[in-house]
CSV table of C-alpha atoms in Angstrom, one decimal:
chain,number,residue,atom,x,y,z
A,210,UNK,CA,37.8,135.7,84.3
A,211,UNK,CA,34.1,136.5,83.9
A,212,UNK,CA,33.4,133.2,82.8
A,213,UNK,CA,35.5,131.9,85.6
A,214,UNK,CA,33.7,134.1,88.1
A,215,UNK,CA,30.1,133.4,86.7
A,216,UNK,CA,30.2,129.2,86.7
A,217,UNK,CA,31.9,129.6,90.7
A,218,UNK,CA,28.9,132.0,91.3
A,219,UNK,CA,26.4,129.3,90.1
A,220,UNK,CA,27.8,126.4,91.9
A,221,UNK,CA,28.0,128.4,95.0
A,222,UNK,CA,24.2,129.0,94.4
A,223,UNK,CA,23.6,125.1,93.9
A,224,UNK,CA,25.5,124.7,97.5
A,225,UNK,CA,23.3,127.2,99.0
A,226,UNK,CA,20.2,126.1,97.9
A,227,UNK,CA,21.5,122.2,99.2
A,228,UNK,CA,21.9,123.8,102.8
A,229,UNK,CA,18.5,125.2,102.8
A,230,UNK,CA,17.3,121.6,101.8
A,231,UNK,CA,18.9,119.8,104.5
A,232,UNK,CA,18.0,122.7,107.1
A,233,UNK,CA,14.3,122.5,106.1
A,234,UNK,CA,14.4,118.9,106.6
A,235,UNK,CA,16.3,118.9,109.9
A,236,UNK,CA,13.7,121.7,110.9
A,237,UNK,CA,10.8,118.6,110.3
A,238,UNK,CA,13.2,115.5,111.6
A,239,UNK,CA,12.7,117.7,115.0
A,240,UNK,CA,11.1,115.4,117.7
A,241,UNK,CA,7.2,116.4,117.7
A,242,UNK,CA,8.0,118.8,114.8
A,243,UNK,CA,8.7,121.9,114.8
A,244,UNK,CA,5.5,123.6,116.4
A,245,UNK,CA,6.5,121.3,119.9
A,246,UNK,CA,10.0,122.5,119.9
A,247,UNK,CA,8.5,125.6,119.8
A,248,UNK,CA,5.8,125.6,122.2
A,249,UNK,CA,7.5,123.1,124.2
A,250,UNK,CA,6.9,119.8,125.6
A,251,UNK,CA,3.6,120.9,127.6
A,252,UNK,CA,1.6,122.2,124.6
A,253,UNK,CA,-1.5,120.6,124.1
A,254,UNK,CA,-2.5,118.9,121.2
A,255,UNK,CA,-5.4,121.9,120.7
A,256,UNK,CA,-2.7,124.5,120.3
A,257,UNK,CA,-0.4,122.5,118.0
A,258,UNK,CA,-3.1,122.2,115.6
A,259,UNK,CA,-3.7,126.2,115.7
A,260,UNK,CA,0.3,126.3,115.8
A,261,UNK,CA,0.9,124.0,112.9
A,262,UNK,CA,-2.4,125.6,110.6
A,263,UNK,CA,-1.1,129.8,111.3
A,264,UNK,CA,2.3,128.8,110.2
A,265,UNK,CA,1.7,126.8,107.2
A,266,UNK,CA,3.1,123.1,108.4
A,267,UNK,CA,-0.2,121.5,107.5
A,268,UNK,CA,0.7,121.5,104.2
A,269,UNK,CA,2.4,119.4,102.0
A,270,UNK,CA,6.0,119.2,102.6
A,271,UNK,CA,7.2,120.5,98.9
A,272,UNK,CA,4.8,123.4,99.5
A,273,UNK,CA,5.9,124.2,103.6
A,274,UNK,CA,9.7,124.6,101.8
A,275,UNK,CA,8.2,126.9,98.7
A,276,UNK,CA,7.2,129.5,101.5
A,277,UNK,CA,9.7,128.6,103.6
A,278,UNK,CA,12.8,129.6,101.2
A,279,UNK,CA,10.6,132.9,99.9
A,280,UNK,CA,10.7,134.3,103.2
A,281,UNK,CA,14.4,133.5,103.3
A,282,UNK,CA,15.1,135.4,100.3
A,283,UNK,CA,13.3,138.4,101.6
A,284,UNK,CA,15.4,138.2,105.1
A,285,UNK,CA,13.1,136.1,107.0
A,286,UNK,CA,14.9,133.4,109.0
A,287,UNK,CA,12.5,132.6,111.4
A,288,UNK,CA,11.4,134.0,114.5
A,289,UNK,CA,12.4,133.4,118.3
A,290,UNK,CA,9.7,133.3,120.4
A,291,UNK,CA,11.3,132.7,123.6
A,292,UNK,CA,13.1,135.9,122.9
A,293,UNK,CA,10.2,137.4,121.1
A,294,UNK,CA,12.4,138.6,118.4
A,295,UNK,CA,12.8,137.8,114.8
A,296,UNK,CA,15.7,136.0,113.9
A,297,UNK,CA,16.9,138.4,111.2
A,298,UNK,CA,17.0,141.4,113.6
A,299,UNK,CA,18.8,139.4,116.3
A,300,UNK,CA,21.5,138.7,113.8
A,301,UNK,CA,21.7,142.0,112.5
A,302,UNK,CA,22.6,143.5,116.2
A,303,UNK,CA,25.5,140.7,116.6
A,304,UNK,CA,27.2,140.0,113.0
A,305,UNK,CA,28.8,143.3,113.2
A,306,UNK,CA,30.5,142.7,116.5
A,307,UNK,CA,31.4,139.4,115.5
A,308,UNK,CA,33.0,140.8,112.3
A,309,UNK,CA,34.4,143.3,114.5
A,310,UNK,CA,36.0,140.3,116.8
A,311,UNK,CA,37.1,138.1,114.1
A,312,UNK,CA,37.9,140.4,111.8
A,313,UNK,CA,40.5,142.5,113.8
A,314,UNK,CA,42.3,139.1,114.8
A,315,UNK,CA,42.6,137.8,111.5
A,316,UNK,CA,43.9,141.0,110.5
A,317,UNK,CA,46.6,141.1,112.8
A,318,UNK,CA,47.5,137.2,112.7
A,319,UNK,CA,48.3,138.1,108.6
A,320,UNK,CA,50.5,140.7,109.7
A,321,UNK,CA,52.5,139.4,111.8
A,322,UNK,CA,52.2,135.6,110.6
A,323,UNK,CA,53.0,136.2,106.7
A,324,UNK,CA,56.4,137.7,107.7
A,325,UNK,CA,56.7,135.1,110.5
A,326,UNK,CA,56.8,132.1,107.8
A,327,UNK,CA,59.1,133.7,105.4
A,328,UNK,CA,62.0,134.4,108.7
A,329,UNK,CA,61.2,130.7,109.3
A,330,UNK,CA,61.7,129.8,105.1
A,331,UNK,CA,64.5,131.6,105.0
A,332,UNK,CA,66.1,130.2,108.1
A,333,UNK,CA,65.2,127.1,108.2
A,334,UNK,CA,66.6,124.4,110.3
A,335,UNK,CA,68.3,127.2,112.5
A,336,UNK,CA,67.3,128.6,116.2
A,337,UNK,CA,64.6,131.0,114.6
A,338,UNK,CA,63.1,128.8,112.8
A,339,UNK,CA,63.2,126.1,115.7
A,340,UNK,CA,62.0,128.6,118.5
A,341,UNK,CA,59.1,130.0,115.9
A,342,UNK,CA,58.1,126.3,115.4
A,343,UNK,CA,58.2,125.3,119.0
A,344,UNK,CA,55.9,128.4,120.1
A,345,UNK,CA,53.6,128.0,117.4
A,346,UNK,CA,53.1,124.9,118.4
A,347,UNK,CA,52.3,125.8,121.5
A,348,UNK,CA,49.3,128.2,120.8
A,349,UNK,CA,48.4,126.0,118.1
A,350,UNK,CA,47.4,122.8,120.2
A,351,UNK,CA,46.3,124.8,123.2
A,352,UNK,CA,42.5,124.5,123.8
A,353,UNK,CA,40.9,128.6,123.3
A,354,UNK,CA,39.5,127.8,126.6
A,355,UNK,CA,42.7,127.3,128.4
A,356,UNK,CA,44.0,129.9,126.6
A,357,UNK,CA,41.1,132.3,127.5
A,358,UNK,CA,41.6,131.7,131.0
A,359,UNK,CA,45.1,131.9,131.2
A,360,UNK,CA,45.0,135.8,129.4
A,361,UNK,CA,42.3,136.4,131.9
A,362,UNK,CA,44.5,135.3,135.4
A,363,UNK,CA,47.7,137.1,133.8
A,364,UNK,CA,46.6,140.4,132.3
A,365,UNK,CA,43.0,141.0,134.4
A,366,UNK,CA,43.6,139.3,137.9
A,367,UNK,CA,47.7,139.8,138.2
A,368,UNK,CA,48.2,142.8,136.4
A,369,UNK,CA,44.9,144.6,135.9
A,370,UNK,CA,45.5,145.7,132.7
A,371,UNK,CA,42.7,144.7,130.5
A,372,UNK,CA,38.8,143.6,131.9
A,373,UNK,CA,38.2,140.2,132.0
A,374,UNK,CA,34.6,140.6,130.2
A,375,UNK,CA,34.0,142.2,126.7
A,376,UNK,CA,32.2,145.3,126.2
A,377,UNK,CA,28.6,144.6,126.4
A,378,UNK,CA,25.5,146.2,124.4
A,379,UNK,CA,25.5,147.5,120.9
A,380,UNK,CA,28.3,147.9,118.5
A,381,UNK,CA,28.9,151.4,119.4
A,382,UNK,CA,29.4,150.4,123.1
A,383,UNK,CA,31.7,148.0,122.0
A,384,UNK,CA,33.9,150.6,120.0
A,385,UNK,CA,33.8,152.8,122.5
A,386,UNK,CA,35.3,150.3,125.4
A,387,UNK,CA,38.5,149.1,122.9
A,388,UNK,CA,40.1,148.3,126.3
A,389,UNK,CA,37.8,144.7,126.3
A,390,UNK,CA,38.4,143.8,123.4
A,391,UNK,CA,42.1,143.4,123.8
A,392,UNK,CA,41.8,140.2,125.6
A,393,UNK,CA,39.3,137.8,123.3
A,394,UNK,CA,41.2,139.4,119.8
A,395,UNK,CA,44.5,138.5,121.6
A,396,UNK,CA,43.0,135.3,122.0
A,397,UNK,CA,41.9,134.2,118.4
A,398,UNK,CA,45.2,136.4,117.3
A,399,UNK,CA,47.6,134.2,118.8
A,400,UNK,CA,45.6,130.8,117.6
A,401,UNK,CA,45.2,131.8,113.8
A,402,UNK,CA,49.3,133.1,114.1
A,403,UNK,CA,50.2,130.0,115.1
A,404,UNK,CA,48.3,128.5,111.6
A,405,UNK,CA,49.0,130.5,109.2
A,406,UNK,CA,52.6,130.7,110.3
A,407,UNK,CA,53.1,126.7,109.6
A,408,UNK,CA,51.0,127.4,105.9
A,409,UNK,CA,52.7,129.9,104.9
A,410,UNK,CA,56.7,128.3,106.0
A,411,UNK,CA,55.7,125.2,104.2
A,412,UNK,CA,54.7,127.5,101.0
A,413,UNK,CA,57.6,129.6,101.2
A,414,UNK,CA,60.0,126.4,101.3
A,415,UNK,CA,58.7,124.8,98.6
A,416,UNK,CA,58.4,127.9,96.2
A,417,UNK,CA,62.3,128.2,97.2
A,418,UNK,CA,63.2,125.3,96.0
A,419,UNK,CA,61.4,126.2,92.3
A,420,UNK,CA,63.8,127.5,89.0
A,421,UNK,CA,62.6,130.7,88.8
A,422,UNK,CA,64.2,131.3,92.2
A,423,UNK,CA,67.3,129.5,91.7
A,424,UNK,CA,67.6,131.6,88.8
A,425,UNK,CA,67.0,135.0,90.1
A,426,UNK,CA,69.5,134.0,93.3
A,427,UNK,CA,71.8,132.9,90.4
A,428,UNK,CA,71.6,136.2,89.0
A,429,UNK,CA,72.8,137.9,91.8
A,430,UNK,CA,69.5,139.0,93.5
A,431,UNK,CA,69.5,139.7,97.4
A,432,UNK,CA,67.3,137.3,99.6
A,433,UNK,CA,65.1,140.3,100.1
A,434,UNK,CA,64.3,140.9,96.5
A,435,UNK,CA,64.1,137.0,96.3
A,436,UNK,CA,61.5,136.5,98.9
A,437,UNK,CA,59.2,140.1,97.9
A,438,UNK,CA,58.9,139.6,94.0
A,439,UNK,CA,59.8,135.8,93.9
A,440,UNK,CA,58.3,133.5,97.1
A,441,UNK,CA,55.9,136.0,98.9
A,442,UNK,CA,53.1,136.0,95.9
A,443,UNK,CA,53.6,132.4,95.7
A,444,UNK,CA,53.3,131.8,99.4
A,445,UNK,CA,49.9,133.3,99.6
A,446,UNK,CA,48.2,130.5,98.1
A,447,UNK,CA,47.4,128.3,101.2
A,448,UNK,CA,46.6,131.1,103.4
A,449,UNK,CA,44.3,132.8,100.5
A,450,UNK,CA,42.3,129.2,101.2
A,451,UNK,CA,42.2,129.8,105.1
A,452,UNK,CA,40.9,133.1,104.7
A,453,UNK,CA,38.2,131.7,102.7
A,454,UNK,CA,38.0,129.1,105.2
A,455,UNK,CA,37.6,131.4,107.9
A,456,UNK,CA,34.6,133.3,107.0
A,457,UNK,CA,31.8,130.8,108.1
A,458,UNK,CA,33.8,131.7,111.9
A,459,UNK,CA,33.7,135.4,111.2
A,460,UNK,CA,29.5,134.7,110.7
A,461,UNK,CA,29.3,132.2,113.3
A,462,UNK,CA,31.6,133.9,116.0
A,463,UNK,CA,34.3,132.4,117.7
A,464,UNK,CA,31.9,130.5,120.0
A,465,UNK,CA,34.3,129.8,122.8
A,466,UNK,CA,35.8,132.9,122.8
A,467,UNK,CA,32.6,134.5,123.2
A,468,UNK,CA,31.3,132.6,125.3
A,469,UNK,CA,34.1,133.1,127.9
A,470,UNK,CA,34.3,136.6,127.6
A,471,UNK,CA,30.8,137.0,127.4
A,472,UNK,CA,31.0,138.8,124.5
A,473,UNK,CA,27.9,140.0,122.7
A,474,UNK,CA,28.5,138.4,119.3
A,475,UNK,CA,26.7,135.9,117.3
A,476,UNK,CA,28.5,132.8,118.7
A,477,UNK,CA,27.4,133.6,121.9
A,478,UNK,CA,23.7,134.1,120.7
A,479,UNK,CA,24.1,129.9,119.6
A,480,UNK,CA,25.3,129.1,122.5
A,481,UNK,CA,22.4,130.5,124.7
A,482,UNK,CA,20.1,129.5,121.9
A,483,UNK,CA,21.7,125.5,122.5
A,484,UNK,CA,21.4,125.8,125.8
A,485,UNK,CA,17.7,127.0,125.8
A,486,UNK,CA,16.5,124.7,122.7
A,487,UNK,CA,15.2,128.1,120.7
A,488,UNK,CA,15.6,125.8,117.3
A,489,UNK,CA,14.3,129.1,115.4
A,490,UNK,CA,17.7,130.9,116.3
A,491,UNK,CA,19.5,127.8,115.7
A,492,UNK,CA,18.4,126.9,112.1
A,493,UNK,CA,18.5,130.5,111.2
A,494,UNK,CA,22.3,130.5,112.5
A,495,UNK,CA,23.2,127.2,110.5
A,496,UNK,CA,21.5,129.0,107.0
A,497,UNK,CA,23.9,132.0,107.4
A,498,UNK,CA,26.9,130.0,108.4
A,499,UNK,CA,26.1,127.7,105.1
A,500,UNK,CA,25.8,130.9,103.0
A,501,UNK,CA,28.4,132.0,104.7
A,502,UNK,CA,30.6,128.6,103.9
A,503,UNK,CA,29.6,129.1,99.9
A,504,UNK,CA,30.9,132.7,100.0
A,505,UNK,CA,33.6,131.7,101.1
A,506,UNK,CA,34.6,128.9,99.2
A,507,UNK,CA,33.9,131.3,96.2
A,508,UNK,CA,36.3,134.4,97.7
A,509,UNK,CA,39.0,131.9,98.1
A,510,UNK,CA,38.4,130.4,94.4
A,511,UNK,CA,38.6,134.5,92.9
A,512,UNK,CA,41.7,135.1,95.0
A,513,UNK,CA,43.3,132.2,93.8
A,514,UNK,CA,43.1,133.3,90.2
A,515,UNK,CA,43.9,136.8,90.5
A,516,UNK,CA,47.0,135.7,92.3
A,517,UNK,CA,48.1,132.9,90.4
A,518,UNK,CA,46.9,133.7,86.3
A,519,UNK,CA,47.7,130.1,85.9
A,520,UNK,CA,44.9,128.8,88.1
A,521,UNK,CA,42.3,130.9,86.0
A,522,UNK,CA,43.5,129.7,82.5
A,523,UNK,CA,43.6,125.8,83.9
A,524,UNK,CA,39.8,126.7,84.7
């Protein structure tokens, strides 16, 4: 396992350090470079040249990325100027609310989605597994958007239950206002049921269908003892890989969730930063959701082999 663990760790390393590459290029592929991005179209040639010599992108380009990914190790991912903020700090204030976000939906889409799959195993072909299909379905293909707004007319304008805009400022503000939060969690809730409800019926299927389970039914076992010691384990395989999937989203927020129910997280800090060209916010947000991508791809890999032995030894 240690072995295992240590030659995933290095590749993840190698993928990191390829996303830093491409970012560092992309950051000199800007039009005008990065000091007119910056300063903006009306800069004059004067203060581009005092721009380009204070931050080090006279030099030659090997020695610009040297600097470049030393100030990354230490934290450094740029700074915004139009917000006149580092990058590193802005992140810090809106990963945890994003975590928060993503976090609690995921969370409650494995609860109810896990069971979900096996009813629909189990009874498949039959009305629960049909009417489970058809509504998954349904969530699945609707646009977040749509599916926003829709929450929004039905719970905030018809009802008044719930606001229909997150809890603004820091993260304690944001516990301490659960009420908006309801709405955007429900949101990404419903979405990642819908998924992880068709992975994890298709796993549970097949894995009924293997010997070991015709054998333990043969034996007289109950379904229930079939499906908790025999398929559920086995069934956590493809959703082990979207969790893994799912945590570049965690970093980079759910950015049309957020961005509807203006929700303080970091997908809503790209989308203002797209909208207003502040590149520094931009690139720093693509190097987390890269390192974010690696980690995991890794998680997802160590998962895999604590849940399945067999997928440790074949590596």
């Amino acid at each position: 396992m240690t072995k295992f663990t240590l030659r995933r760790l290095g590749q993840s390393v190698l993928v990191v350090l390829g996303v830093t590459i491409v970012v560092f290029v992309f950051t000199r592929l800007l039009p005008g470079g990065p000091a007119r991005a910056i300063l903006g179209p009306r800069a004059t040639p004067a203060a581009i040249m005092a721009f380009d010599h204070a931050n080090g992108y006279d030099k030659p380009l090997v020695a610009q990325y040297w600097v470049w990914l030393t100030h990354l190790v230490t934290g450094d991912v740029g700074y915004s100027y139009k917000q006149n903020q580092t990058v590193s700090s802005l992140i810090a204030d809106r990963l945890p609310k994003t975590l928060l976000l993503v976090g609690a939906a995921n969370l409650i889409a494995l609860v109810v989605a896990v069971p979900l799959g096996l009813l629909q195993a189990v009874r498949r072909n039959r009305l629960t597994d049909y009417t489970v299909t058809g509504v998954a379905f349904v969530f699945y293909s609707m646009p977040l958007f749509w599916l926003s707004i829709l929450l929004v007319i039905f719970f905030s304008i018809d009802l008044g239950m719930f606001p229909p805009q997150a809890p603004q400022g820091g993260f304690g503000d944001v516990l301490a206002h659960p009420s908006g939060l309801v709405l955007p969690v429900l949101t990404l809730t419903l979405v990642t049921v819908a998924l992880f409800t068709r992975y994890t019926r298709s796993s549970a299927i097949e894995t009924l269908t293997q010997d070991h389970v015709r054998t333990a039914r043969a034996k007289g076992a109950s379904t229930t003892i079939v499906v908790l010691r025999h398929v559920l384990r086995n069934s956590l395989l493809p959703i082990i890989t979207m969790i893994g999937l799912t945590l570049p989203v965690v970093v980079s927020g759910a950015l049309v969730v957020e961005s509807v129910f203006n929700y303080p997280g970091m997908g809503l800090l790209f989308w203002n930063a797209a909208q207003t060209q502040d590149y520094p916010i931009l690139l720093g947000t693509t190097v987390v959701v890269g390192v974010a991508t690696a980690l995991g791809s890794l998680l997802a890999d160590l998962l895999y082999a604590v849940v399945d032995p067999r997928i440790r030894a074949a590596r």
